[in-house]
PDB file of C-alpha atoms in Angstrom:
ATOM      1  CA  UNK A  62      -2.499 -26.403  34.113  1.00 91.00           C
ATOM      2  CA  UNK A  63      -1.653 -27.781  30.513  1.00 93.00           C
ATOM      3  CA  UNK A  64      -5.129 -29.063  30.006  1.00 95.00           C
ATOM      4  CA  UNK A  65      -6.395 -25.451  30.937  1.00 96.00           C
ATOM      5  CA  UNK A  66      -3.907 -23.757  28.473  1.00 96.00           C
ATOM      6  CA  UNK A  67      -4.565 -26.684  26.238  1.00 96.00           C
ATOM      7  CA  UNK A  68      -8.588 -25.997  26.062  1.00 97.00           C
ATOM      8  CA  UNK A  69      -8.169 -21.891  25.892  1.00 97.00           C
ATOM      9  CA  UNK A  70      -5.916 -22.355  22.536  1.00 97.00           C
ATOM     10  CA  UNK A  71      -8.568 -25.026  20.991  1.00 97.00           C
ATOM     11  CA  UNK A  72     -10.846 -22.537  22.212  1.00 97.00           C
ATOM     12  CA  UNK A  73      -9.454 -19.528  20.402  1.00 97.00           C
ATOM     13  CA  UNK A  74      -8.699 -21.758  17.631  1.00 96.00           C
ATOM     14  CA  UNK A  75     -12.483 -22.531  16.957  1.00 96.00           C
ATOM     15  CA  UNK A  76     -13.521 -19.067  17.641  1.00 96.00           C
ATOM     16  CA  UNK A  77     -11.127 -17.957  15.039  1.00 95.00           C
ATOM     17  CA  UNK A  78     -12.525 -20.912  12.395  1.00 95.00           C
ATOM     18  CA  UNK A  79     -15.997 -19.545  13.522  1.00 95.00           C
ATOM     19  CA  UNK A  80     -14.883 -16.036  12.492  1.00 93.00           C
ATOM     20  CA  UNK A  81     -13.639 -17.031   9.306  1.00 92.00           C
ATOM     21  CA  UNK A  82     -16.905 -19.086   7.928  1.00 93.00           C
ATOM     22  CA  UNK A  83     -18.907 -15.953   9.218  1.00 94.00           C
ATOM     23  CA  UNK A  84     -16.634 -13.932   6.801  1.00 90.00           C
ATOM     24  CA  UNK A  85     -17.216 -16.267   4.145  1.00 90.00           C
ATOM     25  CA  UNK A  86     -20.461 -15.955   4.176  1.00 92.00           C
ATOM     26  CA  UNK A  87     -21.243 -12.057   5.228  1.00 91.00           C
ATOM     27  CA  UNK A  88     -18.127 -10.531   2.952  1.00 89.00           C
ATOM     28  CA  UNK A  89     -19.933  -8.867  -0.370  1.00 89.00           C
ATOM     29  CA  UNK A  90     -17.436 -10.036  -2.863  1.00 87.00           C
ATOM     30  CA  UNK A  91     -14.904 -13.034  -3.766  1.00 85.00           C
ATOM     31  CA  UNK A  92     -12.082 -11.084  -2.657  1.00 84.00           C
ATOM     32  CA  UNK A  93     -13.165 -10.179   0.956  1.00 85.00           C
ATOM     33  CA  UNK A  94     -14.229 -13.920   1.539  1.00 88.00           C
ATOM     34  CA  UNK A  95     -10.860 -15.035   0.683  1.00 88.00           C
ATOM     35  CA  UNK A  96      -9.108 -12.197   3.162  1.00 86.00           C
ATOM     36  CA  UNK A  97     -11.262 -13.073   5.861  1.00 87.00           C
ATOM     37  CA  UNK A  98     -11.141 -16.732   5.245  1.00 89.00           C
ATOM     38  CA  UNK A  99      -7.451 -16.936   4.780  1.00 91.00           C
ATOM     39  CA  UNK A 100      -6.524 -14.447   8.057  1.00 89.00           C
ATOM     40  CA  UNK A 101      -8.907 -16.256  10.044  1.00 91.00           C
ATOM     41  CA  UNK A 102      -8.675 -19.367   9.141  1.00 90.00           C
ATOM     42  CA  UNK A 103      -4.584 -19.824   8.927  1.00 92.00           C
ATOM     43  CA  UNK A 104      -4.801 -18.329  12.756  1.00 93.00           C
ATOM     44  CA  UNK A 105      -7.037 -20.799  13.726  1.00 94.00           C
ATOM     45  CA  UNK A 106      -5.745 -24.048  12.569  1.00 94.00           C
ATOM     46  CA  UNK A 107      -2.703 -22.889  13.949  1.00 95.00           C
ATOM     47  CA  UNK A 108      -3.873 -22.305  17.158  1.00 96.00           C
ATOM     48  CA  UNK A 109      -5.079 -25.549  17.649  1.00 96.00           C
ATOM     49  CA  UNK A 110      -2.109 -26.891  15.799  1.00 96.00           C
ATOM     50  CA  UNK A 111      -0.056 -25.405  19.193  1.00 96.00           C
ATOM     51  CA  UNK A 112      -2.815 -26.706  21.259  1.00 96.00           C
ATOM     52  CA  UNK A 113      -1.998 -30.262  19.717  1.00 95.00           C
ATOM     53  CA  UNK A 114       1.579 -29.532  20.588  1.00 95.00           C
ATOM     54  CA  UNK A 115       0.988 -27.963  24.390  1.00 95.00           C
ATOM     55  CA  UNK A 116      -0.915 -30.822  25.346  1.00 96.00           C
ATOM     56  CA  UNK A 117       1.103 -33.755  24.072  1.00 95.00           C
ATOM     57  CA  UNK A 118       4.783 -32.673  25.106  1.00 90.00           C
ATOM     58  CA  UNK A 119       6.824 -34.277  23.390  1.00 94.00           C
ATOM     59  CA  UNK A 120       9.456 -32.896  20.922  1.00 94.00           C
ATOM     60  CA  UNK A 121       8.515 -34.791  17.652  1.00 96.00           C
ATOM     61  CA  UNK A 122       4.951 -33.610  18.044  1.00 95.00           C
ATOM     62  CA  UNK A 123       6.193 -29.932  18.661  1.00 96.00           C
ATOM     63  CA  UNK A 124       8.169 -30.424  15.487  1.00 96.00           C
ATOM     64  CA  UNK A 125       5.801 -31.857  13.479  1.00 96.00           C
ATOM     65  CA  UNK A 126       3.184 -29.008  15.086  1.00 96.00           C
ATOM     66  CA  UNK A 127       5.823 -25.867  13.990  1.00 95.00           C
ATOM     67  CA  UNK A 128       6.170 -27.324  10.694  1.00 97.00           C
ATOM     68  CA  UNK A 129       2.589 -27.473  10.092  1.00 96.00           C
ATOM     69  CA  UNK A 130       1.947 -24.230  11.255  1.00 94.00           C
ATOM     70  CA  UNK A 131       4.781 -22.661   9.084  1.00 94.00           C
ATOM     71  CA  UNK A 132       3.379 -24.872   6.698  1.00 95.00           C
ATOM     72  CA  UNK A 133      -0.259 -22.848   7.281  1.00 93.00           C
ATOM     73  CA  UNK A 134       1.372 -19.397   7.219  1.00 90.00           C
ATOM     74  CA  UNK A 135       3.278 -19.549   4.197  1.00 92.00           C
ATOM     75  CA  UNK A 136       0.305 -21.700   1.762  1.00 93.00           C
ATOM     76  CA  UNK A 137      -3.141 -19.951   2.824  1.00 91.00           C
ATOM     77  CA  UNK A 138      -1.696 -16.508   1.719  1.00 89.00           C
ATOM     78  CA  UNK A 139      -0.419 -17.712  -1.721  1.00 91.00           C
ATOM     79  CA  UNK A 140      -3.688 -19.931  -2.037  1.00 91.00           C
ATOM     80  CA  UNK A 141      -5.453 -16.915  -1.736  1.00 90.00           C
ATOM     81  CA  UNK A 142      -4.105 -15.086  -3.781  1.00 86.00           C
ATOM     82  CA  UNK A 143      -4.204 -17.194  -6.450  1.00 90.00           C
ATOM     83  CA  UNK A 144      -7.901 -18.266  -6.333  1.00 89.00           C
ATOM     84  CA  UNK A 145      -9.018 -13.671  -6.110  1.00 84.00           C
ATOM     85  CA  UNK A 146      -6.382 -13.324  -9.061  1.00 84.00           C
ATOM     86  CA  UNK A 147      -8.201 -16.132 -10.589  1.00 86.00           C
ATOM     87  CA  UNK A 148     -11.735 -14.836  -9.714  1.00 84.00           C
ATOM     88  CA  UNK A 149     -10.707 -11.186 -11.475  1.00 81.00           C
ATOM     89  CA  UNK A 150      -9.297 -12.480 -14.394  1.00 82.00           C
ATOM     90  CA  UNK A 151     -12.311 -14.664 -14.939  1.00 82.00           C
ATOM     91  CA  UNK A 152     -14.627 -11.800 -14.503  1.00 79.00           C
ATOM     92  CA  UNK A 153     -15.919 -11.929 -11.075  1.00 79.00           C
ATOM     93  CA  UNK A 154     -17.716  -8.741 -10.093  1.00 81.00           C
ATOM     94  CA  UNK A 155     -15.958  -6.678  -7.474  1.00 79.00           C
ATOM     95  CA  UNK A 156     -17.671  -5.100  -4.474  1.00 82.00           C
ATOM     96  CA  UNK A 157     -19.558  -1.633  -5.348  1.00 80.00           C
ATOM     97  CA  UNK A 158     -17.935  -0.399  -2.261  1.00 80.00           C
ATOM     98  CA  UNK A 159     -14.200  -1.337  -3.488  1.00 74.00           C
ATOM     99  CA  UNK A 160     -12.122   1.119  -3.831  1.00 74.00           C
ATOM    100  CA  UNK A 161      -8.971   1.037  -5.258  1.00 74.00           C
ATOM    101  CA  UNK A 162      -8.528  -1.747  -8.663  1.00 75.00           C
ATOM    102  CA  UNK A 163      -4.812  -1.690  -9.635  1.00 73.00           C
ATOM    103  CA  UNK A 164      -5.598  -4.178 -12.478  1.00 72.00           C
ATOM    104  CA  UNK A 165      -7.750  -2.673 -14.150  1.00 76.00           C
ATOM    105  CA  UNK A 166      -6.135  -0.520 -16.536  1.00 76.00           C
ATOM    106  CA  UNK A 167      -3.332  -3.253 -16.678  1.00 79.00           C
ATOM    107  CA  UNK A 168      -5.535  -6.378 -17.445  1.00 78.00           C
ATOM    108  CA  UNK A 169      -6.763  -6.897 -21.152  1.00 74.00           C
ATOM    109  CA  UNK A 170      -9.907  -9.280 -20.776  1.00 73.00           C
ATOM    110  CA  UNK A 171      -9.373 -10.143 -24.599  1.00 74.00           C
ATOM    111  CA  UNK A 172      -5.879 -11.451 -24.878  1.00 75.00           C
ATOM    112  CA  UNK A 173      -5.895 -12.015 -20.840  1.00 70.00           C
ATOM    113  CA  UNK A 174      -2.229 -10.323 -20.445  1.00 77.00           C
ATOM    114  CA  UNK A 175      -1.111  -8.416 -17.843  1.00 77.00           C
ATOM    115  CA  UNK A 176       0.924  -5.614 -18.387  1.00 79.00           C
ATOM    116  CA  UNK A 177       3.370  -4.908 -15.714  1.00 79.00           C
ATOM    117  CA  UNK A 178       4.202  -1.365 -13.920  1.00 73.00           C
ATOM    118  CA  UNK A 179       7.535  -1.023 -16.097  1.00 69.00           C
ATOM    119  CA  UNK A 180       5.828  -1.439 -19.668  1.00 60.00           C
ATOM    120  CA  UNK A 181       2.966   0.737 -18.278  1.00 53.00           C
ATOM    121  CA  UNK A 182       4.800   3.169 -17.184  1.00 54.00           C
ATOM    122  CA  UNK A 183       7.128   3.511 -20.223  1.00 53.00           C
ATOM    123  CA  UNK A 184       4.253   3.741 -23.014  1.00 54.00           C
ATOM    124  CA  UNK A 185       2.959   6.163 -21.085  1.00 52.00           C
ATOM    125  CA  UNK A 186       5.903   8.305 -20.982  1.00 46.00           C
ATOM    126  CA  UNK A 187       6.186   7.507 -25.465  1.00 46.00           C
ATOM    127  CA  UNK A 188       2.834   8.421 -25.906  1.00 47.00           C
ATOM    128  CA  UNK A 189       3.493  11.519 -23.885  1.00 45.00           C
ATOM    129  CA  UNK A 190       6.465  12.228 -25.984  1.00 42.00           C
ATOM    130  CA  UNK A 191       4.550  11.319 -29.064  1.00 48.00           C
ATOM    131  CA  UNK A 192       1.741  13.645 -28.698  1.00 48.00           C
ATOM    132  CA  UNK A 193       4.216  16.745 -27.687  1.00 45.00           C
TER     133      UNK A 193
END
């Protein structure tokens, strides 16, 4: 029985990976490849990660396997997120279809600073005051 639950979860786990390198390579834009990539592939490698676990049975391996896989869930996100914020402030096009960009009247390409929501939100309200 554990080498049949053992196979479905390395199974699943490499239908997953599979899923995530056909996102890679049929998203339009930097930003979908990394979502589909990072959901995907984060699953995946912990599904086999538990299949590791399931079929060896033994407590240091299952410790070893949950750390890894909390290890997964909490890097691939911020990875992520880190190489699209990258890829915008660099200049990499976004997807015609996108659409919602929350950086772009908050990102100056010239000085590369980001203005927050506060500061935004603020000189907005003095030039509103200014021009009254």
């Amino acid at each position: 029985m554990i080498e049949l639950l053992t196979a479905f979860l390395l199974l699943l786990g490499s239908l997953l990976m599979l899923l995530a390198a056909l996102g890679a390579l049929r998203m339009p834009d930097l930003l979908t490849r990394m979502h589909a990539t990072t959901k995907a592939g984060a699953l995946g490698g912990g599904t086999m990660v538990v299949a590791v676990a399931v079929f060896f049975d033994d407590g240091a391996v299952t410790a070893r396997a949950l750390a890894i896989v909390v290890f997964i869930i909490l890097t691939a996100p911020v990875a992520a997120h880190l190489i699209g914020r990258a890829g915008y402030f660099v200049g990499i096009p976004l997807w015609e279809g996108t659409l919602k960009d929350e950086l772009k009247n908050r990102y100056d390409p010239e000085t590369h600073t980001l203005a927050s929501e506060d500061s935004e939100a603020s000189s907005g309200s003095t030039e509103k005051r200014d021009h009254d």
